[in-house]
PDB file of C-alpha atoms in Angstrom:
ATOM      1  CA  UNK H  10     -17.900   6.686  -2.631  1.00 55.00           C
ATOM      2  CA  UNK H  11     -13.899   7.005  -3.492  1.00 88.00           C
ATOM      3  CA  UNK H  12     -11.854   4.293  -3.788  1.00 92.00           C
ATOM      4  CA  UNK H  13      -8.336   4.007  -3.265  1.00 96.00           C
ATOM      5  CA  UNK H  14      -6.115   0.717  -3.518  1.00 97.00           C
ATOM      6  CA  UNK H  15      -3.164   0.583  -1.274  1.00 98.00           C
ATOM      7  CA  UNK H  16       0.108  -1.639  -1.469  1.00 97.00           C
ATOM      8  CA  UNK H  17       2.761  -1.890   0.954  1.00 96.00           C
ATOM      9  CA  UNK H  18       6.117  -0.639   0.807  1.00 95.00           C
ATOM     10  CA  UNK H  19       9.435  -2.545   1.115  1.00 92.00           C
ATOM     11  CA  UNK H  20      12.200  -3.214   3.032  1.00 92.00           C
ATOM     12  CA  UNK H  21      15.064  -3.296   0.340  1.00 95.00           C
ATOM     13  CA  UNK H  22      15.539   0.406  -0.817  1.00 97.00           C
ATOM     14  CA  UNK H  23      17.615   1.885  -3.297  1.00 96.00           C
ATOM     15  CA  UNK H  24      20.889   4.078  -1.491  1.00 96.00           C
ATOM     16  CA  UNK H  25      19.377   7.404  -3.071  1.00 97.00           C
ATOM     17  CA  UNK H  26      16.188   9.337  -3.341  1.00 98.00           C
ATOM     18  CA  UNK H  27      13.848   8.476  -6.000  1.00 98.00           C
ATOM     19  CA  UNK H  28      10.242   8.460  -6.591  1.00 98.00           C
ATOM     20  CA  UNK H  29       8.537   5.981  -4.495  1.00 98.00           C
ATOM     21  CA  UNK H  30       7.957   3.062  -7.827  1.00 97.00           C
ATOM     22  CA  UNK H  31      11.526   2.948  -8.177  1.00 97.00           C
ATOM     23  CA  UNK H  32      12.804   3.536  -4.262  1.00 97.00           C
ATOM     24  CA  UNK H  33      11.341   0.360  -3.335  1.00 97.00           C
ATOM     25  CA  UNK H  34      13.382  -2.488  -5.110  1.00 94.00           C
ATOM     26  CA  UNK H  35      12.091  -5.860  -4.049  1.00 93.00           C
ATOM     27  CA  UNK H  36      10.969  -8.194  -7.114  1.00 92.00           C
ATOM     28  CA  UNK H  37       7.596  -8.776  -4.878  1.00 92.00           C
ATOM     29  CA  UNK H  38       6.771  -5.485  -4.270  1.00 95.00           C
ATOM     30  CA  UNK H  39       7.176  -4.414  -8.265  1.00 95.00           C
ATOM     31  CA  UNK H  40       5.127  -7.563  -9.076  1.00 94.00           C
ATOM     32  CA  UNK H  41       2.159  -5.869  -6.755  1.00 95.00           C
ATOM     33  CA  UNK H  42       2.739  -2.503  -7.801  1.00 96.00           C
ATOM     34  CA  UNK H  43       2.324  -3.624 -11.180  1.00 94.00           C
ATOM     35  CA  UNK H  44      -0.543  -5.709 -11.050  1.00 93.00           C
ATOM     36  CA  UNK H  45      -2.116  -3.148  -9.254  1.00 95.00           C
ATOM     37  CA  UNK H  46      -1.756  -0.453 -10.941  1.00 95.00           C
ATOM     38  CA  UNK H  47      -3.216  -2.481 -14.183  1.00 91.00           C
ATOM     39  CA  UNK H  48      -6.578  -3.230 -12.336  1.00 89.00           C
ATOM     40  CA  UNK H  49      -6.944   0.461 -10.544  1.00 89.00           C
ATOM     41  CA  UNK H  50      -9.586   1.724 -13.760  1.00 85.00           C
ATOM     42  CA  UNK H  51      -9.140   4.762 -12.796  1.00 88.00           C
ATOM     43  CA  UNK H  52      -8.611   4.164  -9.125  1.00 91.00           C
ATOM     44  CA  UNK H  53      -5.693   5.958  -7.469  1.00 96.00           C
ATOM     45  CA  UNK H  54      -3.148   3.666  -6.378  1.00 97.00           C
ATOM     46  CA  UNK H  55      -1.051   4.737  -2.852  1.00 98.00           C
ATOM     47  CA  UNK H  56       1.912   3.224  -1.158  1.00 98.00           C
ATOM     48  CA  UNK H  57       1.572   2.663   2.423  1.00 98.00           C
ATOM     49  CA  UNK H  58       4.986   3.584   3.744  1.00 97.00           C
ATOM     50  CA  UNK H  59       6.083   3.014   6.933  1.00 96.00           C
ATOM     51  CA  UNK H  60       7.636   6.155   7.670  1.00 97.00           C
ATOM     52  CA  UNK H  61       5.742   8.313   5.491  1.00 97.00           C
ATOM     53  CA  UNK H  62       1.807   7.299   5.321  1.00 97.00           C
ATOM     54  CA  UNK H  63       0.383   6.948   2.025  1.00 98.00           C
ATOM     55  CA  UNK H  64       2.070   8.604  -1.048  1.00 98.00           C
ATOM     56  CA  UNK H  65       1.964   8.357  -4.721  1.00 97.00           C
ATOM     57  CA  UNK H  66       3.656   5.821  -6.288  1.00 98.00           C
ATOM     58  CA  UNK H  67       6.111   9.232  -7.848  1.00 97.00           C
ATOM     59  CA  UNK H  68       6.277  11.033  -5.037  1.00 97.00           C
ATOM     60  CA  UNK H  69       9.998  11.110  -4.125  1.00 98.00           C
ATOM     61  CA  UNK H  70      11.091   9.749  -0.814  1.00 97.00           C
ATOM     62  CA  UNK H  71      14.838   9.461   0.441  1.00 97.00           C
ATOM     63  CA  UNK H  72      15.786   5.708   1.512  1.00 97.00           C
ATOM     64  CA  UNK H  73      14.769   5.117   5.326  1.00 96.00           C
ATOM     65  CA  UNK H  74      14.821   2.148   7.917  1.00 94.00           C
ATOM     66  CA  UNK H  75      11.514   1.897   9.418  1.00 94.00           C
ATOM     67  CA  UNK H  76       9.029  -0.723   9.634  1.00 93.00           C
ATOM     68  CA  UNK H  77       5.427  -0.635  10.449  1.00 94.00           C
ATOM     69  CA  UNK H  78       5.419  -0.451  14.494  1.00 90.00           C
ATOM     70  CA  UNK H  79       8.869   0.687  14.730  1.00 93.00           C
ATOM     71  CA  UNK H  80       9.078   3.976  16.869  1.00 93.00           C
ATOM     72  CA  UNK H  81       8.689   6.871  14.414  1.00 93.00           C
ATOM     73  CA  UNK H  82       6.490   4.921  11.956  1.00 95.00           C
ATOM     74  CA  UNK H  83       3.318   6.739  10.762  1.00 97.00           C
ATOM     75  CA  UNK H  84       0.805   6.919  13.099  1.00 96.00           C
ATOM     76  CA  UNK H  85      -3.310   6.276  12.829  1.00 97.00           C
ATOM     77  CA  UNK H  86      -4.113   9.781  12.927  1.00 97.00           C
ATOM     78  CA  UNK H  87      -1.464  10.765  10.589  1.00 97.00           C
ATOM     79  CA  UNK H  88      -2.918   7.896   8.306  1.00 97.00           C
ATOM     80  CA  UNK H  89      -6.835   9.197   8.858  1.00 97.00           C
ATOM     81  CA  UNK H  90      -5.731  12.745   7.895  1.00 97.00           C
ATOM     82  CA  UNK H  91      -4.544  11.228   5.095  1.00 97.00           C
ATOM     83  CA  UNK H  92      -7.435   8.985   4.012  1.00 96.00           C
ATOM     84  CA  UNK H  93      -9.785  11.905   4.293  1.00 95.00           C
ATOM     85  CA  UNK H  94      -7.840  14.341   1.869  1.00 95.00           C
ATOM     86  CA  UNK H  95      -7.855  11.493  -0.588  1.00 94.00           C
ATOM     87  CA  UNK H  96     -11.618  11.915   0.218  1.00 93.00           C
ATOM     88  CA  UNK H  97     -11.504   7.731   0.853  1.00 91.00           C
ATOM     89  CA  UNK H  98     -14.675   6.022   1.701  1.00 93.00           C
ATOM     90  CA  UNK H  99     -13.307   2.683   0.365  1.00 95.00           C
ATOM     91  CA  UNK H 100      -9.528   1.368   0.251  1.00 97.00           C
ATOM     92  CA  UNK H 101      -8.922  -2.323  -0.844  1.00 96.00           C
ATOM     93  CA  UNK H 102      -5.848  -3.061   1.100  1.00 97.00           C
ATOM     94  CA  UNK H 103      -2.958  -5.457  -0.835  1.00 96.00           C
ATOM     95  CA  UNK H 104      -1.133  -5.035   2.919  1.00 96.00           C
ATOM     96  CA  UNK H 105       0.478  -7.627   5.260  1.00 93.00           C
ATOM     97  CA  UNK H 106      -1.159  -7.551   8.923  1.00 92.00           C
ATOM     98  CA  UNK H 107       0.961  -5.085  10.410  1.00 93.00           C
ATOM     99  CA  UNK H 108       0.172  -2.189   7.871  1.00 96.00           C
ATOM    100  CA  UNK H 109      -3.234  -3.660   7.424  1.00 96.00           C
ATOM    101  CA  UNK H 110      -3.986  -3.019  11.453  1.00 96.00           C
ATOM    102  CA  UNK H 111      -2.247   0.203  11.174  1.00 97.00           C
ATOM    103  CA  UNK H 112      -4.618   1.337   8.098  1.00 97.00           C
ATOM    104  CA  UNK H 113      -7.633  -0.243   9.765  1.00 97.00           C
ATOM    105  CA  UNK H 114      -7.141   1.888  12.576  1.00 97.00           C
ATOM    106  CA  UNK H 115      -7.174   4.875  10.814  1.00 97.00           C
ATOM    107  CA  UNK H 116     -10.027   4.300   8.717  1.00 97.00           C
ATOM    108  CA  UNK H 117     -12.163   3.339  11.956  1.00 97.00           C
ATOM    109  CA  UNK H 118     -10.625   7.310  13.289  1.00 96.00           C
ATOM    110  CA  UNK H 119     -12.279   8.846  10.265  1.00 95.00           C
ATOM    111  CA  UNK H 120     -15.644   7.079  10.695  1.00 92.00           C
ATOM    112  CA  UNK H 121     -16.467   7.177   7.110  1.00 91.00           C
ATOM    113  CA  UNK H 122     -13.557   5.091   5.007  1.00 95.00           C
ATOM    114  CA  UNK H 123     -14.020   1.044   5.222  1.00 95.00           C
ATOM    115  CA  UNK H 124     -10.932  -0.821   4.518  1.00 97.00           C
ATOM    116  CA  UNK H 125     -11.128  -4.190   2.566  1.00 96.00           C
ATOM    117  CA  UNK H 126      -8.644  -6.930   3.144  1.00 96.00           C
ATOM    118  CA  UNK H 127      -7.507  -7.950  -0.974  1.00 95.00           C
ATOM    119  CA  UNK H 128      -5.866 -10.698   0.885  1.00 96.00           C
ATOM    120  CA  UNK H 129      -8.664 -11.697   2.886  1.00 95.00           C
ATOM    121  CA  UNK H 130      -8.310 -15.951   3.653  1.00 93.00           C
ATOM    122  CA  UNK H 131      -4.678 -16.339   2.176  1.00 92.00           C
ATOM    123  CA  UNK H 132      -2.550 -18.209   4.063  1.00 91.00           C
ATOM    124  CA  UNK H 133       0.816 -17.145   2.937  1.00 89.00           C
ATOM    125  CA  UNK H 134       2.627 -14.895   0.056  1.00 89.00           C
ATOM    126  CA  UNK H 135       2.065 -17.773  -2.574  1.00 91.00           C
ATOM    127  CA  UNK H 136      -1.911 -17.110  -1.977  1.00 93.00           C
ATOM    128  CA  UNK H 137      -1.075 -13.465  -1.992  1.00 93.00           C
ATOM    129  CA  UNK H 138       0.906 -13.726  -5.375  1.00 90.00           C
ATOM    130  CA  UNK H 139      -2.054 -15.576  -6.610  1.00 91.00           C
ATOM    131  CA  UNK H 140      -4.472 -12.258  -6.167  1.00 92.00           C
ATOM    132  CA  UNK H 141      -2.262 -10.433  -8.029  1.00 91.00           C
ATOM    133  CA  UNK H 142      -1.990 -12.790 -10.985  1.00 89.00           C
ATOM    134  CA  UNK H 143      -5.738 -13.171 -10.931  1.00 88.00           C
ATOM    135  CA  UNK H 144      -5.677  -9.126 -11.046  1.00 84.00           C
ATOM    136  CA  UNK H 145      -3.838  -9.282 -14.358  1.00 73.00           C
ATOM    137  CA  UNK H 146      -5.844 -12.133 -16.148  1.00 73.00           C
ATOM    138  CA  UNK H 147      -8.865 -10.057 -15.750  1.00 64.00           C
ATOM    139  CA  UNK H 148      -7.088  -7.001 -18.055  1.00 53.00           C
TER     140      UNK H 148
END
């Protein structure tokens, strides 16, 4: 079973193309990505871009203004194909609801991938940040 860890993109972006890890410039995005990467233990980490779908943190992207659910946002079929290309059987998702829903829809289309919500039971961003903080404490 191939495990994949997925974090969301961010609304705040640089005004020029850059690696995805640099393009999204919010402090929260950087905090989540750094924590998940430290805890990944060899599992690939991907960013769920509302426009591009699953991207490596090192993939160079141009800035864009699309959020999940907007016209032009990535569709479940495309995400399902990306999950299949990753050979993902388990996805640990550190995602807000709209992103999680789209990823779960895509995973269901593959018939082979299960999505686990890392924030299950969290009541807000403070509790979500605590999940990431606990990841760092394990190292």
